[in-house]
Amino acid sequence: MNRVTKLLDIKYPIIQGAMQEVATAELAAAVSNGGGLGIIAAGGKKPEEVREEIKKAKKLTKETFAVNLMLMDPNTPDVVKVVIEEGVKVVTTGAGTPKNYMKDLKAANIIVMPVVPNVKIAKKMEAMGVDAVIVEGMEGGGHIGSLTSMVLWPQVADAVSIPLIAAGGIGDGRGVVSAFVAGAEGVQCGTIFSIAKESPVGDNWRNAVIDATDSSTIVVGQTIRDASRAIKNRKTDQLLELEEEKVSREEFNESMNVGLRNAVRKDNADTGVLFSGAISGLIKESQSAGEIVSSLVNQAKDIIDNKKIELN
C-alpha cells in the first residue's frame, strides 16, 4: 500500500481519466470494481444529470469512485452541491482552480486532486490544501499543457510533498514503471480506458485507436491557447482551418464540442473529435476495465521483478 492507495482506499494506484462524454457511471464503476479509481466526468452535464450518474455508480459498485469537476463549466457551483449531497468521497478538477470550492469540499471531507500542467500550479495547489496532484504531460488526449511527461513528472515530484499521480502517455506497464521512477505514486490513464468494453464509445472509435500508429494524433487549438490532442481525421482538419481563420475561442470550442458529441453518441470517426493520447499506437485491443487495471499492474510488477539494466 502506498500513499495513493491509502488515501483513496483502493487496491491499485490506477486511476481512469475523466474524459468528457466518455467517463460514465458504467465505466467508472467497472474501473473501481477492478481495483482502481473510476471517475465520472461532470463536464457538459446538468447538475441533476450528474446526480443520476452518481446514483447509478453507487448501484454498480461499493468501491470508491470520483467525480471530475470541469471548473470552467457554468454548472460547477451546483454540481459541487450535488457531489456533497451525494456523499462522493473524491473529486478531481480541471480547467481552472478549485480555490472557490475548497472550503465546502474539505468541510465535507472530500479528497481533492486537481490536474496540473506545470510545477508552478502544482505548488499553488499544494499550498491551497489539495490532497494530491494529477500531473499531466502533453502526450495525453483531450486538453493538454505544453510540457512532456518525462520532463514534467520528476520536476513536480521534487517541488511538492503531496502524492503525485502521473498522466499523459501511459498505456502499459512500462509507462507505469516510468512514472513511478520519475516520482509518481499513482497513474491516470485515459486513452486505454476510452475503448474499454464498458466505455460508451462505438466500434468506429475503438477501431480508430486500435489501428492508430505513433503519428496518428494531432494537437489542435494551440493558437487559441486551448490545445487538445485527438486522432487525425476530417474534423481535426476543419478545426485547424478554423484556427487559421482566427475564429473566437468560443466558436472553436463549440465546434470541437459538437465533434466530441458526434464521436461518442453517433460513433462518427470522420466528423467526430476522437480525443486520444499519443500512446494510441501502443494499444492493440479493447479489454474490460478490470482487465486493463490488472494488465497495467501485472506488467509493471513483471518489469520491476525481472528487468535487468546494465549501465556499464
Coordinates of N, CA, C and O in Angstrom, one line a residue, residues 79-161:
V79 N -23.1 21.6 -9.3 CA -22.5 20.3 -9.3 C -21.8 20.0 -8.0 O -21.9 18.9 -7.5
V80 N -21.1 20.9 -7.5 CA -20.4 20.8 -6.2 C -21.4 20.4 -5.1 O -21.2 19.6 -4.3
K81 N -22.5 21.1 -5.1 CA -23.6 20.9 -4.1 C -24.1 19.4 -4.3 O -24.3 18.7 -3.3
V82 N -24.2 19.0 -5.5 CA -24.7 17.6 -5.7 C -23.7 16.6 -5.2 O -24.0 15.6 -4.5
V83 N -22.4 16.8 -5.5 CA -21.3 15.9 -5.1 C -21.3 15.8 -3.6 O -21.2 14.7 -3.0
I84 N -21.5 16.9 -2.9 CA -21.5 16.9 -1.4 C -22.7 16.2 -0.9 O -22.7 15.4 0.0
E85 N -23.9 16.5 -1.5 CA -25.1 15.9 -1.0 C -25.1 14.4 -1.2 O -25.7 13.7 -0.4
E86 N -24.5 14.0 -2.3 CA -24.5 12.5 -2.6 C -23.4 11.8 -1.9 O -23.2 10.5 -2.0
G87 N -22.6 12.5 -1.1 CA -21.5 11.8 -0.3 C -20.4 11.2 -1.1 O -19.7 10.3 -0.7
V88 N -20.1 11.9 -2.3 CA -18.9 11.4 -3.1 C -17.7 11.7 -2.3 O -17.5 12.7 -1.6
K89 N -16.7 10.7 -2.3 CA -15.6 10.8 -1.4 C -14.4 11.5 -2.1 O -13.5 12.0 -1.4
V90 N -14.3 11.5 -3.4 CA -13.2 12.0 -4.1 C -13.6 12.9 -5.3 O -14.5 12.5 -6.0
V91 N -13.0 14.0 -5.5 CA -13.2 14.8 -6.7 C -11.8 15.1 -7.4 O -10.8 15.3 -6.6
T92 N -11.8 15.1 -8.7 CA -10.6 15.6 -9.4 C -11.1 16.9 -10.1 O -12.3 17.0 -10.3
T93 N -10.2 17.8 -10.4 CA -10.6 19.0 -11.0 C -9.7 19.4 -12.2 O -8.6 19.0 -12.3
G94 N -10.3 20.1 -13.1 CA -9.5 20.6 -14.3 C -10.1 21.9 -14.8 O -11.2 22.3 -14.4
A95 N -9.4 22.5 -15.8 CA -9.9 23.7 -16.4 C -10.2 24.8 -15.5 O -11.2 25.5 -15.6
G96 N -9.2 25.1 -14.6 CA -9.4 26.2 -13.6 C -8.9 25.8 -12.2 O -8.3 24.7 -12.0
T97 N -9.1 26.7 -11.3 CA -8.6 26.5 -9.9 C -9.8 26.1 -9.0 O -10.9 26.7 -9.1
P98 N -9.6 25.1 -8.2 CA -10.7 24.8 -7.2 C -10.8 25.7 -6.0 O -11.6 25.4 -5.1
K99 N -10.1 26.8 -6.0 CA -10.0 27.6 -4.8 C -11.4 28.0 -4.2 O -11.6 27.9 -3.0
N100 N -12.3 28.4 -5.1 CA -13.6 28.8 -4.6 C -14.4 27.7 -4.0 O -15.4 28.0 -3.3
Y101 N -14.0 26.5 -4.2 CA -14.8 25.3 -3.7 C -14.1 24.5 -2.6 O -14.7 23.6 -2.0
M102 N -12.9 24.9 -2.3 CA -12.1 24.1 -1.4 C -12.7 24.1 0.0 O -12.8 23.0 0.7
K103 N -13.2 25.2 0.5 CA -13.8 25.2 1.9 C -14.9 24.2 2.0 O -15.0 23.4 3.0
D104 N -15.8 24.3 1.1 CA -17.0 23.4 1.1 C -16.6 21.9 0.9 O -17.1 21.0 1.6
L105 N -15.7 21.7 0.0 CA -15.3 20.3 -0.3 C -14.6 19.7 0.9 O -14.8 18.5 1.3
K106 N -13.7 20.4 1.5 CA -12.9 19.9 2.6 C -13.8 19.8 3.9 O -13.6 18.9 4.7
A107 N -14.8 20.7 4.0 CA -15.7 20.6 5.2 C -16.5 19.3 5.1 O -16.9 18.8 6.1
A108 N -16.7 18.8 3.8 CA -17.4 17.6 3.6 C -16.5 16.4 3.6 O -16.9 15.3 3.2
N109 N -15.2 16.6 4.0 CA -14.2 15.5 4.0 C -14.0 14.9 2.6 O -13.8 13.7 2.5
I110 N -14.1 15.7 1.6 CA -13.9 15.2 0.2 C -12.4 15.3 -0.2 O -11.8 16.4 0.0
I111 N -11.8 14.3 -0.7 CA -10.4 14.3 -1.2 C -10.4 15.1 -2.5 O -11.2 14.8 -3.4
V112 N -9.5 16.1 -2.7 CA -9.4 16.9 -3.8 C -8.1 16.7 -4.6 O -7.0 16.8 -3.9
M113 N -8.2 16.4 -5.9 CA -7.0 16.1 -6.7 C -7.1 16.9 -8.0 O -7.7 16.4 -8.9
P114 N -6.5 18.0 -8.1 CA -6.5 18.8 -9.4 C -5.5 18.2 -10.4 O -4.5 17.7 -10.1
V115 N -5.9 18.4 -11.7 CA -5.0 18.1 -12.8 C -4.2 19.3 -13.0 O -4.7 20.4 -13.2
V116 N -2.8 19.2 -13.1 CA -1.9 20.3 -13.2 C -1.0 20.1 -14.4 O -0.6 19.0 -14.6
P117 N -0.6 21.2 -15.1 CA 0.3 21.1 -16.2 C 1.8 21.5 -16.0 O 2.6 21.4 -16.9
N118 N 2.0 22.1 -14.8 CA 3.4 22.5 -14.6 C 3.7 22.7 -13.1 O 2.8 22.5 -12.2
V119 N 5.0 22.9 -12.7 CA 5.4 23.0 -11.4 C 4.8 24.1 -10.6 O 4.3 24.0 -9.5
K120 N 4.7 25.3 -11.2 CA 4.1 26.5 -10.6 C 2.7 26.2 -10.0 O 2.4 26.5 -8.9
I121 N 1.9 25.6 -10.9 CA 0.5 25.4 -10.5 C 0.4 24.3 -9.5 O -0.4 24.3 -8.5
A122 N 1.3 23.2 -9.6 CA 1.3 22.2 -8.6 C 1.6 22.7 -7.2 O 1.0 22.3 -6.2
K123 N 2.6 23.6 -7.1 CA 2.9 24.2 -5.8 C 1.8 25.1 -5.3 O 1.5 25.1 -4.1
K124 N 1.1 25.8 -6.2 CA -0.1 26.6 -5.7 C -1.2 25.7 -5.2 O -1.8 26.0 -4.2
M125 N -1.4 24.5 -5.8 CA -2.4 23.6 -5.4 C -2.1 23.0 -4.0 O -2.9 22.8 -3.1
E126 N -0.8 22.7 -3.8 CA -0.4 22.1 -2.5 C -0.6 23.2 -1.4 O -1.1 22.8 -0.4
A127 N -0.2 24.4 -1.7 CA -0.4 25.5 -0.7 C -1.9 25.7 -0.4 O -2.3 26.1 0.7
M128 N -2.7 25.4 -1.4 CA -4.2 25.6 -1.2 C -4.8 24.5 -0.4 O -5.9 24.6 0.1
G129 N -4.1 23.4 -0.2 CA -4.6 22.3 0.7 C -5.1 21.1 0.0 O -5.8 20.3 0.6
V130 N -4.8 20.9 -1.3 CA -5.3 19.7 -2.0 C -4.6 18.5 -1.5 O -3.5 18.6 -0.9
D131 N -5.1 17.3 -1.8 CA -4.6 16.1 -1.2 C -3.6 15.4 -2.1 O -2.7 14.7 -1.6
A132 N -3.6 15.7 -3.4 CA -2.7 15.1 -4.3 C -2.8 15.9 -5.6 O -3.8 16.6 -5.8
V133 N -1.8 15.7 -6.5 CA -1.9 16.4 -7.8 C -1.8 15.3 -8.9 O -1.0 14.4 -8.8
I134 N -2.6 15.5 -9.9 CA -2.5 14.7 -11.1 C -1.7 15.5 -12.1 O -2.2 16.6 -12.6
V135 N -0.5 15.0 -12.5 CA 0.4 15.8 -13.3 C 0.4 15.3 -14.7 O 0.9 14.2 -14.9
E136 N -0.2 16.0 -15.6 CA -0.4 15.5 -17.0 C 0.5 16.2 -18.0 O 0.6 17.4 -18.2
G137 N 1.3 15.3 -18.7 CA 2.1 15.8 -19.8 C 1.3 15.9 -21.1 O 0.2 15.4 -21.2
M138 N 1.9 16.6 -22.1 CA 1.2 16.9 -23.3 C 0.9 15.7 -24.2 O 0.2 15.8 -25.2
E139 N 1.5 14.5 -23.8 CA 1.2 13.3 -24.6 C -0.3 12.8 -24.4 O -0.7 12.0 -25.2
G140 N -0.9 13.3 -23.4 CA -2.3 12.8 -23.1 C -3.3 13.3 -24.2 O -3.0 14.1 -25.0
G141 N -4.4 12.6 -24.2 CA -5.5 13.0 -25.1 C -6.4 14.1 -24.5 O -6.3 14.4 -23.3
G142 N -7.2 14.8 -25.3 CA -8.0 15.9 -24.8 C -7.2 17.1 -24.5 O -6.2 17.3 -25.1
H143 N -7.6 17.9 -23.6 CA -7.0 19.2 -23.3 C -5.6 18.9 -22.6 O -5.5 18.1 -21.7
I144 N -4.6 19.6 -23.1 CA -3.2 19.3 -22.7 C -2.4 20.6 -22.4 O -2.8 21.7 -22.8
G145 N -1.3 20.4 -21.7 CA -0.4 21.5 -21.5 C 0.7 21.5 -22.5 O 0.6 21.0 -23.6
S146 N 1.9 22.1 -22.1 CA 2.9 22.3 -23.1 C 4.2 21.5 -22.8 O 5.1 21.5 -23.6
L147 N 4.2 20.8 -21.6 CA 5.4 20.1 -21.2 C 5.2 18.6 -21.4 O 4.1 18.1 -21.1
T148 N 6.3 17.9 -21.8 CA 6.2 16.4 -21.9 C 6.2 15.8 -20.6 O 6.8 16.3 -19.6
S149 N 5.7 14.6 -20.5 CA 5.6 13.9 -19.2 C 6.9 13.6 -18.6 O 7.1 13.8 -17.4
M150 N 7.9 13.2 -19.4 CA 9.2 12.8 -18.8 C 10.0 13.9 -18.2 O 10.8 13.7 -17.3
V151 N 9.8 15.2 -18.7 CA 10.4 16.3 -18.0 C 9.6 16.9 -16.9 O 10.1 17.5 -16.0
L152 N 8.2 16.7 -17.0 CA 7.3 17.3 -16.1 C 7.2 16.5 -14.7 O 7.3 17.1 -13.7
W153 N 7.0 15.2 -14.8 CA 6.8 14.4 -13.6 C 7.9 14.6 -12.6 O 7.6 14.9 -11.4
P154 N 9.2 14.4 -12.9 CA 10.2 14.5 -11.9 C 10.4 15.9 -11.3 O 10.7 16.0 -10.1
Q155 N 10.1 16.9 -12.1 CA 10.3 18.3 -11.6 C 9.2 18.6 -10.6 O 9.4 19.2 -9.6
V156 N 7.9 18.1 -10.8 CA 6.9 18.3 -9.9 C 7.1 17.4 -8.6 O 6.9 17.9 -7.5
A157 N 7.6 16.2 -8.8 CA 7.9 15.3 -7.7 C 8.9 16.0 -6.8 O 8.8 15.9 -5.5
D158 N 9.9 16.8 -7.3 CA 10.9 17.5 -6.5 C 10.3 18.7 -5.8 O 10.9 19.2 -4.8
A159 N 9.2 19.2 -6.4 CA 8.7 20.5 -5.9 C 7.6 20.4 -4.9 O 7.4 21.4 -4.1
V160 N 6.9 19.3 -4.8 CA 5.8 19.1 -3.8 C 6.0 17.9 -2.9 O 6.8 17.0 -3.3
S161 N 5.3 17.9 -1.8 CA 5.4 16.8 -0.9 C 4.2 15.9 -0.9 O 4.2 14.8 -0.3

